[in-house]
Amino acid sequence: MAQIRRMDCKVEVKSSADRFFDAFNTKAHLMPKMSTRLISDVKLLQGDWNSLGSVRMWYYASQGKSVACKEVRENVDEKNRTIVYSILEGEISNYYKTWKSTLNVTPNGEGSLAKWTIEYEKQNDHVREPLNYCDFYAIWSKDVDAYLLNAK
């Protein structure tokens, strides 16, 4: 029987919650510039960059290799600074039947807390838990934060 699993990855950043959220919400096209060590390219395949249902193809580094995935932007709650993405196809699909990432950004002292929640279903019992993606989200968050802090 299929089992949806859930993993939370929390990252403290120095940028304000609004500014950090805005980078992921409205500036996906700039991610290759914001996170040069992870994101090599992102292409818009359907819709526009910021609309619900838009589809994007991401090219990124994972575990030392270049991979790609196609994602759809499912939901955005600007008031609560939350974005939900689902993976349609790509490297992740080789290991997981379903994959949904949710980013929620909350104020935290002078900075903010970025919480990435991954909901996934493994292809089989031999597939490992996606701990490497928590590391990926942490590095990506820190890269975007550094870019935002330097862009003041």
Short mmCIF file of N, CA and C in Angstrom, two decimals:
data_model
loop_
_atom_site.label_atom_id
_atom_site.label_comp_id
_atom_site.label_asym_id
_atom_site.label_seq_id
_atom_site.Cartn_x
_atom_site.Cartn_y
_atom_site.Cartn_z
N MET A 1 0.84 -1.18 0.00
CA MET A 1 0.00 0.00 0.00
C MET A 1 0.88 1.25 0.00
N ALA A 2 0.52 2.24 -0.78
CA ALA A 2 1.30 3.47 -0.91
C ALA A 2 1.30 4.24 0.39
N GLN A 3 2.45 4.84 0.68
CA GLN A 3 2.56 5.63 1.89
C GLN A 3 3.24 6.95 1.57
N ILE A 4 2.49 8.03 1.77
CA ILE A 4 3.05 9.36 1.59
C ILE A 4 3.83 9.69 2.86
N ARG A 5 5.08 10.05 2.66
CA ARG A 5 5.94 10.42 3.79
C ARG A 5 6.17 11.91 3.77
N ARG A 6 6.66 12.41 4.88
CA ARG A 6 6.86 13.85 5.01
C ARG A 6 8.17 14.12 5.74
N MET A 7 8.88 15.13 5.25
CA MET A 7 10.15 15.52 5.87
C MET A 7 10.21 17.05 5.89
N ASP A 8 10.57 17.61 7.03
CA ASP A 8 10.74 19.06 7.15
C ASP A 8 12.22 19.40 7.21
N CYS A 9 12.58 20.46 6.50
CA CYS A 9 13.95 20.95 6.46
C CYS A 9 13.90 22.44 6.81
N LYS A 10 14.52 22.83 7.91
CA LYS A 10 14.46 24.22 8.36
C LYS A 10 15.81 24.88 8.20
N VAL A 11 15.77 26.13 7.70
CA VAL A 11 17.00 26.88 7.45
C VAL A 11 16.80 28.31 7.95
N GLU A 12 17.67 28.75 8.83
CA GLU A 12 17.64 30.14 9.27
C GLU A 12 18.40 31.00 8.27
N VAL A 13 17.78 32.12 7.88
CA VAL A 13 18.41 33.05 6.96
C VAL A 13 18.38 34.45 7.56
N LYS A 14 19.23 35.32 7.05
CA LYS A 14 19.35 36.68 7.59
C LYS A 14 18.41 37.67 6.91
N SER A 15 17.95 37.34 5.71
CA SER A 15 17.04 38.22 4.98
C SER A 15 15.68 38.26 5.68
N SER A 16 14.95 39.35 5.45
CA SER A 16 13.60 39.44 6.01
C SER A 16 12.72 38.38 5.36
N ALA A 17 11.67 37.98 6.06
CA ALA A 17 10.76 36.96 5.55
C ALA A 17 10.13 37.41 4.23
N ASP A 18 9.72 38.67 4.16
CA ASP A 18 9.08 39.16 2.93
C ASP A 18 10.05 39.13 1.75
N ARG A 19 11.26 39.56 1.98
CA ARG A 19 12.24 39.63 0.88
C ARG A 19 12.65 38.22 0.42
N PHE A 20 12.86 37.33 1.38
CA PHE A 20 13.26 35.97 1.04
C PHE A 20 12.12 35.26 0.29
N PHE A 21 10.91 35.38 0.79
CA PHE A 21 9.74 34.79 0.13
C PHE A 21 9.59 35.33 -1.28
N ASP A 22 9.74 36.64 -1.44
CA ASP A 22 9.59 37.26 -2.75
C ASP A 22 10.58 36.70 -3.76
N ALA A 23 11.79 36.39 -3.32
CA ALA A 23 12.79 35.83 -4.24
C ALA A 23 12.28 34.53 -4.86
N PHE A 24 11.69 33.67 -4.05
CA PHE A 24 11.19 32.39 -4.56
C PHE A 24 9.84 32.56 -5.26
N ASN A 25 9.07 33.53 -4.83
CA ASN A 25 7.73 33.73 -5.39
C ASN A 25 7.75 34.42 -6.75
N THR A 26 8.61 35.41 -6.93
CA THR A 26 8.55 36.21 -8.16
C THR A 26 9.84 36.26 -8.97
N LYS A 27 10.89 35.60 -8.52
CA LYS A 27 12.18 35.74 -9.20
C LYS A 27 12.81 34.40 -9.57
N ALA A 28 12.00 33.41 -9.90
CA ALA A 28 12.54 32.10 -10.28
C ALA A 28 13.52 32.22 -11.45
N HIS A 29 13.23 33.13 -12.37
CA HIS A 29 14.09 33.31 -13.54
C HIS A 29 15.50 33.79 -13.17
N LEU A 30 15.66 34.33 -11.95
CA LEU A 30 16.97 34.79 -11.51
C LEU A 30 17.73 33.76 -10.66
N MET A 31 17.12 32.61 -10.39
CA MET A 31 17.76 31.62 -9.52
C MET A 31 19.13 31.15 -10.00
N PRO A 32 19.36 31.00 -11.32
CA PRO A 32 20.72 30.62 -11.73
C PRO A 32 21.77 31.66 -11.32
N LYS A 33 21.37 32.90 -11.20
CA LYS A 33 22.27 33.97 -10.76
C LYS A 33 22.39 33.98 -9.23
N MET A 34 21.30 33.66 -8.55
CA MET A 34 21.28 33.69 -7.08
C MET A 34 21.98 32.48 -6.46
N SER A 35 21.94 31.35 -7.14
CA SER A 35 22.53 30.12 -6.61
C SER A 35 23.36 29.44 -7.69
N THR A 36 24.50 30.05 -7.99
CA THR A 36 25.33 29.56 -9.09
C THR A 36 25.90 28.17 -8.83
N ARG A 37 26.06 27.78 -7.59
CA ARG A 37 26.64 26.45 -7.34
C ARG A 37 25.62 25.32 -7.46
N LEU A 38 24.32 25.64 -7.46
CA LEU A 38 23.30 24.59 -7.58
C LEU A 38 22.47 24.67 -8.85
N ILE A 39 21.98 25.86 -9.18
CA ILE A 39 21.03 26.02 -10.28
C ILE A 39 21.77 26.50 -11.51
N SER A 40 21.79 25.67 -12.56
CA SER A 40 22.48 26.08 -13.78
C SER A 40 21.54 26.79 -14.74
N ASP A 41 20.23 26.43 -14.72
CA ASP A 41 19.29 27.08 -15.62
C ASP A 41 17.87 26.76 -15.17
N VAL A 42 16.94 27.60 -15.57
CA VAL A 42 15.52 27.35 -15.38
C VAL A 42 14.80 27.92 -16.60
N LYS A 43 13.90 27.13 -17.15
CA LYS A 43 13.16 27.55 -18.35
C LYS A 43 11.67 27.48 -18.08
N LEU A 44 10.97 28.49 -18.56
CA LEU A 44 9.52 28.51 -18.45
C LEU A 44 8.94 27.71 -19.61
N LEU A 45 8.12 26.70 -19.28
CA LEU A 45 7.54 25.84 -20.31
C LEU A 45 6.07 26.15 -20.58
N GLN A 46 5.38 26.63 -19.55
CA GLN A 46 3.94 26.89 -19.70
C GLN A 46 3.52 27.97 -18.72
N GLY A 47 2.64 28.86 -19.13
CA GLY A 47 2.15 29.93 -18.26
C GLY A 47 3.15 31.07 -18.21
N ASP A 48 3.08 31.85 -17.13
CA ASP A 48 4.11 32.86 -16.92
C ASP A 48 4.83 32.53 -15.62
N TRP A 49 5.88 33.24 -15.34
CA TRP A 49 6.74 32.89 -14.22
C TRP A 49 6.02 32.83 -12.88
N ASN A 50 5.01 33.65 -12.68
CA ASN A 50 4.42 33.77 -11.36
C ASN A 50 3.01 33.23 -11.23
N SER A 51 2.44 32.67 -12.28
CA SER A 51 1.04 32.23 -12.21
C SER A 51 0.94 30.79 -11.67
N LEU A 52 -0.20 30.52 -11.05
CA LEU A 52 -0.48 29.16 -10.62
C LEU A 52 -0.62 28.29 -11.86
N GLY A 53 -0.12 27.09 -11.78
CA GLY A 53 -0.17 26.19 -12.92
C GLY A 53 0.98 26.36 -13.89
N SER A 54 1.83 27.36 -13.66
CA SER A 54 2.98 27.52 -14.56
C SER A 54 3.91 26.31 -14.39
N VAL A 55 4.53 25.95 -15.49
CA VAL A 55 5.42 24.79 -15.51
C VAL A 55 6.82 25.26 -15.87
N ARG A 56 7.79 24.80 -15.09
CA ARG A 56 9.18 25.20 -15.31
C ARG A 56 10.08 23.97 -15.33
N MET A 57 11.11 24.05 -16.10
CA MET A 57 12.13 23.00 -16.14
C MET A 57 13.38 23.55 -15.44
N TRP A 58 13.78 22.85 -14.39
CA TRP A 58 14.95 23.24 -13.59
C TRP A 58 16.13 22.35 -13.96
N TYR A 59 17.30 22.95 -14.10
CA TYR A 59 18.55 22.24 -14.32
C TYR A 59 19.45 22.57 -13.12
N TYR A 60 19.88 21.53 -12.41
CA TYR A 60 20.57 21.78 -11.14
C TYR A 60 21.57 20.67 -10.84
N ALA A 61 22.40 20.91 -9.85
CA ALA A 61 23.38 19.93 -9.42
C ALA A 61 22.85 19.19 -8.20
N SER A 62 22.94 17.86 -8.24
CA SER A 62 22.53 17.04 -7.11
C SER A 62 23.49 15.87 -6.98
N GLN A 63 24.08 15.76 -5.84
CA GLN A 63 25.04 14.69 -5.55
C GLN A 63 26.13 14.60 -6.61
N GLY A 64 26.63 15.75 -7.01
CA GLY A 64 27.75 15.81 -7.93
C GLY A 64 27.43 15.62 -9.40
N LYS A 65 26.14 15.55 -9.75
CA LYS A 65 25.81 15.41 -11.17
C LYS A 65 24.75 16.42 -11.56
N SER A 66 24.70 16.71 -12.85
CA SER A 66 23.71 17.64 -13.39
C SER A 66 22.43 16.87 -13.69
N VAL A 67 21.31 17.39 -13.17
CA VAL A 67 20.02 16.74 -13.38
C VAL A 67 18.97 17.79 -13.71
N ALA A 68 17.80 17.32 -14.09
CA ALA A 68 16.71 18.23 -14.44
C ALA A 68 15.41 17.69 -13.85
N CYS A 69 14.48 18.61 -13.64
CA CYS A 69 13.14 18.21 -13.25
C CYS A 69 12.14 19.25 -13.74
N LYS A 70 10.94 18.76 -14.04
CA LYS A 70 9.86 19.63 -14.47
C LYS A 70 8.90 19.76 -13.29
N GLU A 71 8.60 21.01 -12.94
CA GLU A 71 7.72 21.24 -11.80
C GLU A 71 6.56 22.16 -12.18
N VAL A 72 5.49 22.03 -11.42
CA VAL A 72 4.34 22.91 -11.59
C VAL A 72 4.15 23.68 -10.28
N ARG A 73 3.83 24.92 -10.43
CA ARG A 73 3.56 25.79 -9.28
C ARG A 73 2.09 25.61 -8.92
N GLU A 74 1.82 24.92 -7.81
CA GLU A 74 0.47 24.53 -7.45
C GLU A 74 -0.31 25.57 -6.65
N ASN A 75 0.35 26.19 -5.71
CA ASN A 75 -0.37 27.11 -4.82
C ASN A 75 0.58 28.16 -4.25
N VAL A 76 0.04 29.35 -4.04
CA VAL A 76 0.79 30.43 -3.39
C VAL A 76 -0.14 31.12 -2.40
N ASP A 77 0.35 31.28 -1.18
CA ASP A 77 -0.37 32.02 -0.15
C ASP A 77 0.57 33.15 0.29
N GLU A 78 0.40 34.32 -0.31
CA GLU A 78 1.31 35.44 -0.04
C GLU A 78 1.20 35.92 1.40
N LYS A 79 0.01 35.91 1.96
CA LYS A 79 -0.17 36.37 3.35
C LYS A 79 0.66 35.53 4.32
N ASN A 80 0.65 34.21 4.12
CA ASN A 80 1.40 33.30 4.98
C ASN A 80 2.76 32.91 4.42
N ARG A 81 3.15 33.56 3.32
CA ARG A 81 4.46 33.34 2.68
C ARG A 81 4.72 31.85 2.43
N THR A 82 3.80 31.23 1.68
CA THR A 82 3.89 29.80 1.41
C THR A 82 3.72 29.54 -0.09
N ILE A 83 4.57 28.68 -0.63
CA ILE A 83 4.50 28.26 -2.04
C ILE A 83 4.55 26.74 -2.08
N VAL A 84 3.70 26.15 -2.94
CA VAL A 84 3.67 24.69 -3.11
C VAL A 84 4.01 24.36 -4.56
N TYR A 85 4.98 23.46 -4.73
CA TYR A 85 5.41 22.98 -6.04
C TYR A 85 5.24 21.46 -6.09
N SER A 86 4.92 20.92 -7.26
CA SER A 86 4.92 19.47 -7.45
C SER A 86 5.82 19.13 -8.62
N ILE A 87 6.53 18.03 -8.48
CA ILE A 87 7.40 17.56 -9.55
C ILE A 87 6.56 16.72 -10.52
N LEU A 88 6.67 17.04 -11.80
CA LEU A 88 5.94 16.31 -12.83
C LEU A 88 6.79 15.19 -13.43
N GLU A 89 8.07 15.48 -13.63
CA GLU A 89 8.98 14.48 -14.19
C GLU A 89 10.41 14.92 -13.96
N GLY A 90 11.33 13.98 -14.17
CA GLY A 90 12.75 14.29 -14.02
C GLY A 90 13.45 13.30 -13.12
N GLU A 91 14.65 13.62 -12.73
CA GLU A 91 15.50 12.75 -11.91
C GLU A 91 14.78 12.27 -10.64
N ILE A 92 14.11 13.15 -9.97
CA ILE A 92 13.41 12.79 -8.73
C ILE A 92 12.38 11.69 -8.99
N SER A 93 11.74 11.73 -10.15
CA SER A 93 10.71 10.74 -10.50
C SER A 93 11.27 9.33 -10.65
N ASN A 94 12.57 9.21 -10.81
CA ASN A 94 13.19 7.88 -10.89
C ASN A 94 13.13 7.16 -9.55
N TYR A 95 13.00 7.91 -8.47
CA TYR A 95 13.03 7.34 -7.12
C TYR A 95 11.74 7.51 -6.35
N TYR A 96 10.96 8.52 -6.72
CA TYR A 96 9.74 8.84 -5.97
C TYR A 96 8.55 8.93 -6.91
N LYS A 97 7.44 8.26 -6.55
CA LYS A 97 6.23 8.29 -7.36
C LYS A 97 5.60 9.67 -7.34
N THR A 98 5.60 10.29 -6.19
CA THR A 98 5.07 11.64 -6.04
C THR A 98 6.06 12.47 -5.24
N TRP A 99 6.06 13.78 -5.50
CA TRP A 99 6.97 14.70 -4.80
C TRP A 99 6.33 16.08 -4.79
N LYS A 100 6.11 16.58 -3.60
CA LYS A 100 5.58 17.93 -3.44
C LYS A 100 6.47 18.66 -2.45
N SER A 101 6.91 19.86 -2.84
CA SER A 101 7.73 20.71 -1.96
C SER A 101 6.93 21.94 -1.58
N THR A 102 6.95 22.25 -0.31
CA THR A 102 6.29 23.45 0.19
C THR A 102 7.33 24.31 0.89
N LEU A 103 7.39 25.57 0.50
CA LEU A 103 8.26 26.53 1.17
C LEU A 103 7.37 27.46 1.99
N ASN A 104 7.70 27.58 3.28
CA ASN A 104 7.01 28.52 4.15
C ASN A 104 8.08 29.36 4.83
N VAL A 105 7.92 30.68 4.76
CA VAL A 105 8.91 31.60 5.33
C VAL A 105 8.25 32.42 6.43
N THR A 106 8.85 32.40 7.62
CA THR A 106 8.31 33.15 8.76
C THR A 106 9.40 34.04 9.35
N PRO A 107 9.00 35.19 9.91
CA PRO A 107 9.97 36.04 10.59
C PRO A 107 10.61 35.28 11.75
N ASN A 108 11.90 35.55 11.97
CA ASN A 108 12.63 34.87 13.04
C ASN A 108 13.71 35.82 13.53
N GLY A 109 13.42 36.56 14.59
CA GLY A 109 14.37 37.56 15.07
C GLY A 109 14.56 38.62 14.01
N GLU A 110 15.83 38.93 13.69
CA GLU A 110 16.13 39.93 12.66
C GLU A 110 16.11 39.34 11.25
N GLY A 111 16.02 38.03 11.15
CA GLY A 111 15.98 37.36 9.85
C GLY A 111 14.69 36.61 9.68
N SER A 112 14.82 35.39 9.16
CA SER A 112 13.62 34.57 8.96
C SER A 112 13.98 33.09 8.98
N LEU A 113 12.94 32.29 9.05
CA LEU A 113 13.09 30.84 9.02
C LEU A 113 12.42 30.32 7.75
N ALA A 114 13.20 29.64 6.91
CA ALA A 114 12.66 29.01 5.71
C ALA A 114 12.44 27.54 6.04
N LYS A 115 11.20 27.12 5.94
CA LYS A 115 10.87 25.72 6.21
C LYS A 115 10.41 25.07 4.91
N TRP A 116 11.20 24.12 4.46
CA TRP A 116 10.86 23.33 3.28
C TRP A 116 10.24 22.03 3.77
N THR A 117 9.04 21.73 3.32
CA THR A 117 8.38 20.48 3.65
C THR A 117 8.29 19.65 2.37
N ILE A 118 8.81 18.44 2.44
CA ILE A 118 8.78 17.54 1.30
C ILE A 118 7.77 16.44 1.61
N GLU A 119 6.80 16.25 0.73
CA GLU A 119 5.87 15.12 0.82
C GLU A 119 6.17 14.24 -0.38
N TYR A 120 6.43 12.97 -0.13
CA TYR A 120 6.89 12.09 -1.20
C TYR A 120 6.41 10.66 -0.97
N GLU A 121 6.40 9.93 -2.06
CA GLU A 121 6.11 8.50 -2.01
C GLU A 121 7.22 7.79 -2.77
N LYS A 122 7.89 6.87 -2.11
CA LYS A 122 9.00 6.14 -2.73
C LYS A 122 8.49 5.21 -3.83
N GLN A 123 9.35 5.00 -4.85
CA GLN A 123 9.03 4.03 -5.91
C GLN A 123 8.98 2.61 -5.34
N ASN A 124 9.90 2.34 -4.38
CA ASN A 124 9.93 1.02 -3.73
C ASN A 124 10.65 1.15 -2.40
N ASP A 125 10.71 0.06 -1.65
CA ASP A 125 11.30 0.09 -0.30
C ASP A 125 12.82 0.25 -0.32
N HIS A 126 13.45 0.07 -1.47
CA HIS A 126 14.90 0.19 -1.56
C HIS A 126 15.37 1.63 -1.74
N VAL A 127 14.44 2.53 -2.01
CA VAL A 127 14.79 3.94 -2.20
C VAL A 127 15.04 4.57 -0.83
N ARG A 128 16.12 5.32 -0.74
CA ARG A 128 16.49 5.99 0.52
C ARG A 128 15.60 7.19 0.80
N GLU A 129 15.57 7.59 2.07
CA GLU A 129 14.89 8.83 2.43
C GLU A 129 15.64 9.97 1.74
N PRO A 130 14.96 11.01 1.32
CA PRO A 130 15.60 12.08 0.53
C PRO A 130 16.37 13.12 1.36
N LEU A 131 17.23 12.65 2.24
CA LEU A 131 18.00 13.56 3.10
C LEU A 131 18.87 14.50 2.29
N ASN A 132 19.37 14.04 1.14
CA ASN A 132 20.21 14.89 0.30
C ASN A 132 19.42 16.11 -0.20
N TYR A 133 18.10 15.99 -0.32
CA TYR A 133 17.32 17.15 -0.75
C TYR A 133 17.14 18.16 0.36
N CYS A 134 17.18 17.73 1.61
CA CYS A 134 17.20 18.71 2.71
C CYS A 134 18.50 19.52 2.63
N ASP A 135 19.60 18.84 2.35
CA ASP A 135 20.87 19.54 2.17
C ASP A 135 20.79 20.49 0.98
N PHE A 136 20.19 20.03 -0.11
CA PHE A 136 20.02 20.86 -1.31
C PHE A 136 19.24 22.12 -0.97
N TYR A 137 18.09 21.97 -0.31
CA TYR A 137 17.26 23.13 0.04
C TYR A 137 17.99 24.07 1.00
N ALA A 138 18.80 23.52 1.90
CA ALA A 138 19.56 24.36 2.83
C ALA A 138 20.60 25.19 2.07
N ILE A 139 21.34 24.56 1.17
CA ILE A 139 22.35 25.29 0.38
C ILE A 139 21.68 26.32 -0.51
N TRP A 140 20.59 25.94 -1.16
CA TRP A 140 19.86 26.86 -2.05
C TRP A 140 19.37 28.06 -1.25
N SER A 141 18.81 27.81 -0.10
CA SER A 141 18.31 28.91 0.76
C SER A 141 19.44 29.84 1.17
N LYS A 142 20.56 29.27 1.58
CA LYS A 142 21.71 30.09 2.01
C LYS A 142 22.28 30.89 0.83
N ASP A 143 22.32 30.29 -0.36
CA ASP A 143 22.80 31.00 -1.55
C ASP A 143 21.89 32.19 -1.87
N VAL A 144 20.59 31.97 -1.86
CA VAL A 144 19.63 33.05 -2.15
C VAL A 144 19.74 34.14 -1.09
N ASP A 145 19.87 33.73 0.15
CA ASP A 145 20.03 34.70 1.25
C ASP A 145 21.27 35.56 1.03
N ALA A 146 22.40 34.93 0.74
CA ALA A 146 23.64 35.69 0.50
C ALA A 146 23.48 36.64 -0.67
N TYR A 147 22.85 36.21 -1.72
CA TYR A 147 22.61 37.07 -2.90
C TYR A 147 21.77 38.28 -2.48
N LEU A 148 20.69 38.05 -1.76
CA LEU A 148 19.81 39.14 -1.34
C LEU A 148 20.54 40.12 -0.42
N LEU A 149 21.36 39.61 0.48
CA LEU A 149 22.08 40.48 1.41
C LEU A 149 23.13 41.32 0.68
N ASN A 150 23.72 40.76 -0.37
CA ASN A 150 24.71 41.51 -1.15
C ASN A 150 24.09 42.46 -2.15
N ALA A 151 22.81 42.29 -2.45
CA ALA A 151 22.13 43.11 -3.45
C ALA A 151 21.47 44.35 -2.87
N LYS A 152 21.70 44.61 -1.59
CA LYS A 152 21.04 45.76 -0.94
C LYS A 152 21.38 47.05 -1.58
#
